Coordinates of C-alpha atoms and ligand atoms in Angstrom, one line a residue:
X1 CA 0.0 0.0 0.0
X2 CA 1.3 3.5 -1.0
X3 CA 0.2 6.9 0.2
X4 CA 0.4 9.9 -2.2
X5 CA -0.2 13.6 -1.7
X6 CA -1.2 16.1 -4.3
X7 CA 0.5 19.5 -3.8
X8 CA -1.7 21.0 -6.5
X9 CA -5.0 19.9 -8.0
X10 CA -4.1 17.0 -10.3
X11 CA -6.4 15.9 -13.1
X12 CA -8.9 13.2 -12.1
X13 CA -8.1 11.4 -15.4
X14 CA -4.5 11.0 -14.2
X15 CA -5.4 10.0 -10.6
X16 CA -7.7 7.3 -12.1
X17 CA -4.6 5.5 -13.1
X18 CA -3.7 4.7 -9.5
X19 CA -5.2 1.3 -8.4
X20 CA -6.6 0.2 -5.1
X21 CA -3.1 -0.1 -3.7
X22 CA -2.8 3.7 -3.6
X23 CA -4.4 5.9 -1.0
X24 CA -4.5 9.8 -1.4
X25 CA -3.5 11.4 1.9
X26 CA -4.0 15.0 2.9
X27 CA -1.2 14.7 5.3
X28 CA 2.1 15.4 3.5
X29 CA 4.1 13.9 6.5
X30 CA 2.6 10.4 5.7
X31 CA 3.2 10.4 1.9
X32 CA 5.5 8.0 0.0
X33 CA 5.1 10.1 -3.2
X34 CA 4.0 13.6 -4.2
X35 CA 2.4 14.8 -7.3
X36 CA 2.9 18.5 -8.1
X37 CA 2.4 21.1 -10.9
X38 CA 3.6 24.6 -9.9
X39 CA 3.7 24.4 -6.1
X40 CA 7.1 25.3 -4.7
X41 CA 8.6 22.5 -2.7
X42 CA 11.1 23.1 0.1
X43 CA 13.4 20.2 0.8
X44 CA 13.0 20.5 4.6
X45 CA 9.2 20.0 4.2
X46 CA 9.6 16.6 2.6
X47 CA 9.1 13.7 5.0
X48 CA 11.5 10.8 5.5
X49 CA 8.9 8.6 3.9
X50 CA 9.1 10.4 0.6
X51 CA 10.5 8.1 -2.1
X52 CA 9.5 10.1 -5.2
X53 CA 8.0 13.3 -6.6
X54 CA 6.4 13.5 -10.0
X55 CA 5.9 16.9 -11.7
X56 CA 2.9 16.8 -14.1
X57 CA 4.7 18.9 -16.7
X58 CA 8.2 19.5 -18.0
X59 CA 9.9 22.2 -15.9
X60 CA 11.1 21.3 -12.5
X61 CA 12.2 24.8 -11.2
X62 CA 9.8 24.5 -8.3
X63 CA 11.5 21.3 -7.0
X64 CA 14.9 21.1 -5.2
X65 CA 16.1 18.4 -7.5
X66 CA 19.6 18.1 -6.2
X67 CA 18.6 18.1 -2.5
X68 CA 16.2 15.3 -3.4
X69 CA 18.9 13.3 -5.2
X70 CA 21.0 13.6 -2.0
X71 CA 18.2 12.1 0.0
X72 CA 17.5 9.3 -2.5
X73 CA 14.2 10.9 -3.6
X74 CA 13.7 10.3 -7.4
X75 CA 12.1 13.3 -9.2
X76 CA 10.2 12.7 -12.4
X77 CA 8.8 15.1 -15.0
X78 CA 6.6 14.4 -18.1
X79 CA 8.4 15.7 -21.2
X80 CA 6.3 15.6 -24.3
X81 CA 3.1 14.7 -22.6
X82 CA 1.7 18.1 -23.7
X83 CA 3.1 17.9 -27.2
X84 CA -0.2 17.4 -29.0
X85 CA -1.7 20.6 -27.5
X86 CA 1.3 22.6 -28.8
X87 CA 1.3 20.9 -32.2
X88 CA -2.4 21.7 -32.7
X89 CA -1.8 25.4 -32.0
X90 CA 1.2 25.5 -34.3
X91 CA -1.0 24.1 -37.1
X92 CA -3.6 26.7 -36.2
X93 CA -0.8 29.3 -36.4
X94 CA 0.2 28.2 -39.9
X95 CA -3.4 28.8 -41.1
X96 CA -3.9 32.0 -39.2
X97 CA -0.6 33.4 -40.7
X98 CA -1.5 32.3 -44.3
X99 CA -5.1 33.6 -44.6
X100 CA -6.3 36.7 -42.7
X101 CA -9.0 34.7 -40.9
X102 CA -8.9 36.9 -37.9
X103 CA -9.1 40.1 -40.0
X104 CA -11.9 38.7 -42.1
X105 CA -13.9 37.7 -39.0
X106 CA -13.3 41.1 -37.4
X107 CA -14.6 42.8 -40.6
X108 CA -17.8 40.8 -40.5
X109 CA -18.3 41.6 -36.8
X110 CA -17.8 45.3 -37.4
X111 CA -20.6 45.1 -40.0
X112 CA -23.2 43.7 -37.6
X113 CA -26.7 44.9 -38.5
X114 CA -25.7 46.1 -42.0
X115 CA -28.4 44.9 -44.4
X116 CA -26.2 44.4 -47.5
X117 CA -23.3 42.8 -45.6
X118 CA -23.3 39.8 -47.9
X119 CA -22.9 42.0 -51.0
X120 CA -20.2 44.2 -49.3
X121 CA -18.4 41.0 -48.2
X122 CA -18.0 39.8 -51.8
X123 CA -16.4 43.1 -52.7
X124 CA -14.1 43.3 -49.6
X125 CA -13.0 39.7 -49.2
X126 CA -10.0 39.9 -51.4
X127 CA -8.0 41.8 -48.8
X128 CA -8.3 38.8 -46.4
X129 CA -7.8 36.0 -49.0
X130 CA -4.1 34.9 -48.3
X131 CA -2.9 31.6 -49.7
X132 CA -3.0 27.9 -49.0
X133 CA -0.2 26.0 -47.1
X134 CA -0.2 22.9 -49.3
X135 CA 2.9 22.7 -51.5
X136 CA 4.7 25.4 -49.4
X137 CA 8.1 24.7 -47.7
X138 CA 8.0 24.4 -44.0
X139 CA 11.3 24.3 -42.1
X140 CA 11.3 22.8 -38.6
X141 CA 14.2 23.5 -36.2
X142 CA 14.2 20.8 -33.4
X143 CA 12.5 17.5 -34.1
X144 CA 11.7 16.4 -30.5
X145 CA 8.3 15.7 -29.0
X146 CA 6.6 18.7 -30.6
X147 CA 8.7 19.2 -33.7
X148 CA 8.2 15.7 -35.0
X149 CA 4.4 15.9 -34.4
X150 CA 4.3 19.2 -36.3
X151 CA 6.4 17.7 -39.1
X152 CA 4.1 14.7 -39.5
X153 CA 0.9 16.8 -39.4
X154 CA 2.3 19.3 -41.9
X155 CA 3.2 16.4 -44.3
X156 CA -0.4 15.2 -44.1
X157 CA -1.5 18.8 -44.9
X158 CA 0.5 18.6 -48.1
X159 CA 3.5 20.8 -47.1
X160 CA 7.0 20.1 -48.2
X161 CA 8.7 19.6 -44.8
X162 CA 12.4 20.2 -44.0
X163 CA 13.7 19.2 -40.6
X164 CA 17.0 20.2 -38.8
X165 CA 18.0 18.6 -35.5
X166 CA 21.6 17.5 -35.1
X167 CA 20.8 15.8 -31.8
X168 CA 17.5 14.0 -32.8
X169 CA 16.7 11.0 -30.6
X170 CA 16.3 7.5 -32.1
X171 CA 12.7 7.4 -31.0
X172 CA 11.9 10.8 -32.7
X173 CA 13.7 9.7 -35.9
X174 CA 11.6 6.5 -36.0
X175 CA 8.4 8.4 -35.5
X176 CA 9.2 11.0 -38.2
X177 CA 7.5 10.7 -41.6
X178 CA 9.9 9.5 -44.3
X179 CA 8.7 12.5 -46.4
X180 CA 10.5 14.9 -44.1
X181 CA 13.7 16.1 -45.8
X182 CA 16.8 16.0 -43.6
X183 CA 18.6 19.3 -43.4
X184 CA 22.2 19.2 -42.3
X185 CA 23.0 22.9 -42.3
X186 CA 20.5 25.1 -40.7
X187 CA 21.4 28.0 -43.0
X188 CA 19.9 26.0 -45.9
X189 CA 16.6 25.8 -44.0
X190 CA 16.7 29.5 -43.4
X191 CA 17.4 30.2 -47.1
X192 CA 14.8 27.8 -48.7
X193 CA 11.7 27.8 -46.5
X194 CA 8.5 29.8 -46.8
X195 CA 7.6 29.0 -43.2
X196 CA 10.0 28.4 -40.3
X197 CA 9.0 27.0 -36.9
X198 CA 11.3 26.5 -34.0
X199 CA 11.0 23.7 -31.4
X200 CA 14.2 23.6 -29.5
X201 CA 14.8 23.8 -25.7
X202 CA 16.2 27.0 -24.3
X203 CA 19.9 26.4 -23.7
X204 CA 22.9 28.7 -23.8
X205 CA 23.5 27.3 -27.2
X206 CA 20.0 28.0 -28.6
X207 CA 19.3 31.4 -26.9
X208 CA 19.0 34.0 -29.7
X209 CA 19.6 31.2 -32.3
X210 CA 17.4 33.0 -34.9
X211 CA 19.6 36.0 -35.0
X212 CA 20.3 38.9 -37.4
X213 CA 22.3 36.6 -39.7
X214 CA 19.6 33.9 -39.8
X215 CA 16.9 36.5 -40.7
X216 CA 19.1 38.1 -43.3
X217 CA 19.3 34.9 -45.3
X218 CA 15.6 34.0 -45.1
X219 CA 13.3 34.4 -48.0
X220 CA 11.6 37.7 -48.6
X221 CA 8.1 37.5 -47.0
X222 CA 8.9 34.4 -44.8
X223 CA 6.5 33.5 -42.0
X224 CA 8.2 32.7 -38.6
X225 CA 6.5 30.7 -35.8
X226 CA 7.7 30.4 -32.3
X227 CA 6.0 28.2 -29.8
X228 CA 9.1 27.3 -28.0
X229 CA 10.5 30.3 -26.1
X230 CA 10.7 34.0 -27.0
X231 CA 14.3 34.5 -26.3
X232 CA 15.2 31.9 -28.9
X233 CA 14.8 34.8 -31.4
X234 CA 16.7 38.1 -31.4
X235 CA 13.6 40.3 -31.2
X236 CA 15.5 43.5 -32.2
X237 CA 16.4 41.8 -35.5
X238 CA 12.9 40.5 -35.8
X239 CA 11.2 43.9 -35.3
X240 CA 13.5 45.4 -38.0
X241 CA 12.6 42.5 -40.4
X242 CA 8.8 42.9 -39.7
X243 CA 9.1 46.6 -40.5
X244 CA 10.9 46.0 -43.8
X245 CA 8.6 43.2 -44.8
X246 CA 11.4 40.6 -44.9
X247 CA 9.4 38.6 -42.3
X248 CA 5.8 38.9 -43.4
X249 CA 4.4 37.5 -40.2
X250 CA 5.5 36.4 -36.8
X251 CA 3.4 34.0 -34.8
X252 CA 4.4 33.5 -31.2
X253 CA 3.0 31.9 -28.0
X254 CA 4.9 34.4 -25.8
X255 CA 3.5 37.9 -25.1
X256 CA 6.2 40.4 -24.1
X257 CA 6.5 44.2 -24.3
X258 CA 8.5 44.0 -27.6
X259 CA 6.0 42.0 -29.7
X260 CA 2.6 42.7 -28.0
X261 CA 0.5 44.7 -30.5
X262 CA 3.3 44.9 -33.0
X263 CA 2.1 45.0 -36.6
X264 CA 2.3 41.7 -38.6
X265 CA 2.4 39.6 -35.5
X266 CA 0.0 37.2 -34.0
X267 CA 1.0 36.7 -30.3
X268 CA -0.9 34.4 -28.0
X269 CA -0.8 34.3 -24.2
X270 CA 1.1 31.0 -23.8
X271 CA -1.8 28.8 -24.8
X272 CA 0.2 26.0 -26.2
X273 CA -0.2 23.4 -23.5
X274 CA -3.0 25.0 -21.5
X275 CA -5.7 22.5 -22.6
X276 CA -7.5 20.1 -20.3
X277 CA -6.2 17.3 -22.5
X278 CA -2.6 18.4 -22.0
X279 CA -3.2 18.5 -18.2
X280 CA -4.7 15.0 -18.3
X281 CA -1.9 13.6 -20.4
X282 CA 0.7 15.1 -18.0
X283 CA -1.1 13.7 -15.0
X284 CA -1.4 10.2 -16.6
X285 CA 2.3 10.2 -17.4
X286 CA 3.2 11.3 -13.9
X287 CA 1.1 8.7 -12.2
X288 CA 2.5 5.9 -14.5
X289 CA 6.0 7.0 -13.7
X290 CA 5.3 6.9 -10.0
X291 CA 3.8 3.5 -10.2
X292 CA 6.6 2.0 -12.3
X293 CA 9.1 3.3 -9.6
X294 CA 7.1 2.4 -6.5
X295 CA 6.0 -1.1 -7.6
X296 CA 9.0 -2.3 -9.6
X297 CA 11.8 0.3 -9.0
X298 CA 11.9 1.2 -12.7
X299 CA 12.8 4.8 -13.5
X300 CA 11.6 6.7 -16.6
X301 CA 11.9 10.4 -17.2
X302 CA 13.7 11.3 -13.9
X303 CA 15.6 14.6 -13.8
X304 CA 18.0 13.5 -11.0
X305 CA 18.4 9.7 -11.4
X306 CA 19.2 7.6 -14.5
X307 CA 16.6 5.8 -16.5
X308 CA 16.5 2.1 -15.6
X309 CA 14.1 -0.6 -16.7
X310 CA 14.3 -4.1 -15.2
X311 CA 10.7 -4.8 -16.1
X312 CA 8.3 -6.4 -13.7
X313 CA 10.0 -8.2 -10.8
X314 CA 9.7 -12.0 -11.4
X315 CA 12.5 -12.9 -8.8
X316 CA 11.9 -13.8 -5.2
X317 CA 12.9 -10.3 -4.2
X318 CA 14.1 -7.0 -5.6
X319 CA 16.3 -4.4 -3.9
X320 CA 16.8 -0.9 -5.3
X321 CA 19.6 1.4 -4.2
X322 CA 20.1 5.1 -4.8
X323 CA 23.7 5.9 -4.2
X324 CA 26.6 8.2 -5.1
X325 CA 28.3 7.6 -8.4
X326 CA 31.7 6.5 -7.1
X327 CA 33.8 3.4 -7.9
X328 CA 33.5 0.1 -6.1
X329 CA 29.9 0.2 -5.1
X330 CA 28.7 -2.9 -7.0
X331 CA 31.5 -4.9 -5.4
X332 CA 30.3 -3.7 -1.9
X333 CA 26.7 -4.6 -2.6
X334 CA 27.7 -8.0 -3.9
X335 CA 29.8 -8.7 -0.8
X336 CA 26.9 -7.6 1.5
X337 CA 24.5 -9.9 -0.2
X338 CA 27.0 -12.7 -0.4
X339 CA 27.6 -12.5 3.4
X340 CA 23.9 -13.4 3.8
X341 CA 24.3 -16.4 1.4
X342 CA 21.9 -14.9 -1.1
X343 CA 22.2 -15.3 -4.9
X344 CA 21.8 -12.4 -7.3
X345 CA 19.8 -13.5 -10.3
X346 CA 19.8 -10.3 -12.3
X347 CA 21.1 -6.8 -11.7
X348 CA 21.7 -3.4 -13.4
X349 CA 23.6 -0.3 -12.4
X350 CA 23.1 3.1 -14.1
X351 CA 24.5 6.5 -13.4
X352 CA 23.6 10.1 -14.1
X353 CA 26.0 12.8 -13.1
X354 CA 26.9 12.5 -9.4
X355 CA 24.2 9.9 -8.7
X356 CA 23.7 6.2 -9.5
X357 CA 21.1 3.6 -9.2
X358 CA 21.4 -0.2 -8.7
X359 CA 18.7 -2.8 -9.0
X360 CA 19.3 -6.3 -7.6
X361 CA 17.0 -9.2 -8.2
X362 CA 17.6 -11.9 -5.6
X363 CA 16.7 -15.6 -5.5
X364 CA 15.7 -15.4 -1.8
X365 CA 13.5 -12.9 -0.1
X366 CA 15.5 -9.9 1.1
X367 CA 15.4 -9.1 4.8
X368 CA 15.7 -5.8 6.8
X369 CA 19.1 -7.0 8.1
X370 CA 20.3 -7.3 4.5
X371 CA 18.9 -3.8 3.8
X372 CA 20.7 -2.4 6.9
X373 CA 24.0 -4.0 5.7
X374 CA 23.7 -2.2 2.4
X375 CA 22.7 1.1 3.9
X376 CA 25.6 1.1 6.3
X377 CA 27.7 2.3 3.3
X378 CA 27.9 6.1 3.5
X379 CA 27.6 6.5 -0.2
X380 CA 24.2 4.8 -0.1
X381 CA 21.4 7.5 -0.1
X382 CA 18.5 5.1 0.1
X383 CA 17.9 1.4 -0.3
X384 CA 14.5 -0.2 -0.6
X385 CA 13.0 -3.7 -0.8
X386 CA 10.5 -3.4 -3.7
X387 CA 9.4 -6.9 -3.4
Ligands
NAD1 N1 4.1 26.9 -26.0 C1 4.0 26.1 -25.0 O1 3.1 26.1 -24.2 C2 5.0 25.0 -24.8 C3 4.7 23.8 -24.2 C4 5.6 22.8 -24.1 C5 6.9 23.0 -24.6 N2 7.2 24.2 -25.1 C6 8.6 24.5 -25.6 O2 8.8 23.8 -26.8 C7 10.2 23.5 -27.1 C8 10.2 22.0 -27.5 O3 9.7 21.2 -26.6 P1 9.7 19.6 -26.8 O4 8.9 19.0 -25.7 O5 9.5 19.2 -28.2 O6 11.3 19.3 -26.5 P2 12.1 18.0 -26.8 O7 13.3 18.0 -25.8 O8 11.3 16.8 -26.9 O9 12.7 18.3 -28.2 C9 13.7 19.4 -28.5 C10 14.5 19.0 -29.7 O10 15.3 20.0 -30.0 C11 16.6 19.5 -30.5 N3 17.6 20.4 -30.4 C12 18.4 20.9 -29.3 N4 19.3 21.8 -29.7 C13 19.1 22.0 -31.0 C14 19.7 22.8 -31.9 N5 20.7 23.7 -31.6 N6 19.3 22.8 -33.2 C15 18.3 22.0 -33.6 N7 17.7 21.1 -32.7 C16 18.1 21.1 -31.5 C17 16.8 18.3 -29.5 O11 17.7 17.3 -30.2 C18 15.4 17.7 -29.5 O12 15.1 16.7 -30.5 C19 10.9 23.8 -25.7 O13 11.5 25.0 -25.8 C20 9.7 23.8 -24.7 O14 10.1 24.7 -23.7 C21 6.4 25.2 -25.2

C-alpha cells in the first residue's frame, strides 16, 4: 500500500490510473510520493517517507532536484506529454498566418446589422484572402516531442517539410515521416523555406539562435512561428525585419512588451499546452512513472536519477539502491549480499552525473538485516525492498 499527496489539484483522469493499492492522503508527512504542478517544494518539508516526486509537466524549477537526489528521492517530469496541445496550436498558427482569418472575421463583426453585408463582403473579401499552405516549404528546427508531431501533421496537410536537428533521438527519428527532408546545415533551411518554426529547448547554445544573420538569409516574406521560447529569437532583428517586410508575419505563443501589439504579428498568451487534455496527459504520465518506480523500482523520465528498466520483478525479491556515483559500489553490494548467502539472479547499475542507481533481483526474499547492511555504506542514499 502506498500513500500519495497532491501538492496542486491534479487531473482526475490522471489519478484514475492509480489502483486500489494507492491511497490519497491530505497529510504530506505520511506520503510516500508527491504529485505536483507549480507548487514550490522546500526540501525541509519533505518527510523521511518520501520516495519520489512527479511533476505533471516538463519544468522542475519548483523542486529542489539536487537536494532530493542527495536524500534518495527520485524526481520525475513528463516531457512531451503536452506535445499534442502545442502541435495543434502550431498548425492553427500556420493557417492564421496564411489567410487573414482573424481580420476577415473582425470585418464581419464590425458590419453587424448592416443589411447588404453579404454583397459588401463579396467586394471586400480579397484583402483577407491569403494563400494555402499545401505545397509550401516548412522548415522545422528541433524534431523532439513537438517538432516531430508538427512535421508529420504538416506532411499530411501537403506541405514540403524540412527538418533540422543534429541531436535527434532515435525514437523521434523512428516516428518521423519518411517524407521529411533531412537538413544538415540550418542556413539551408533559413534560405529555402516559406515558413520556419522553432521547437528547441532554451539552452545557452540556442538562446538567440534565430539572429540577425539567420533572418538576413531568409526568403523575402517568410513566416516565422515560435511556440518554444521568445528568447530563442533576437527580437530586435525580428522587429526590423517585420518593418521591412522581410518577415511577413511572426506567430508566437509568448507575449512580451516587444511584440505585444506589433504589426504583422499574432501573439498568443502562452496557450500551447494549456488545454485540459494536456493536463490530463501530463497527470497520466506522472502517475504511470510513480507506479513504475514504487512497484518495480523502474525509472523513466527522472531529472535526478538515471533511466532504468528491469521490467516487472519476477524474482523472489528486488532491492533498489540510490547511491553516489563512485567506484567500487557494485562490489560492496555483492559482498553484503554474499555475506547473507543470497544469490543475485539479475542486476543493473546506471548513473547520471553524481548519482547512480542499482537494482538487484535476488533468488531469496530480502530481509531488513540485508537492507541495513547495504545502507551502512555512507555512499548509499536510500535502499528499498521493492518486493
Ligand atoms: N508553448 C508552450 O506552451 C510549450 C509547451 C511545451 C513545450 N514548449 C517548448 O517547446 C520546445 C520544444 O519542446 P519539446 O517537448 O518538443 O522538447 P524536446 O526535448 O522533446 O525536443 C527538443 C528537440 O530540439 C533538439 N535540439 C536541441 N538543440 C538543438 C539545436 N541547436 N538545433 C536543432 N535542434 C536542437 C533536440 O535534439 C530535441 O530533439 C521547448 O522550448 C519547450 O520549452 C512550449
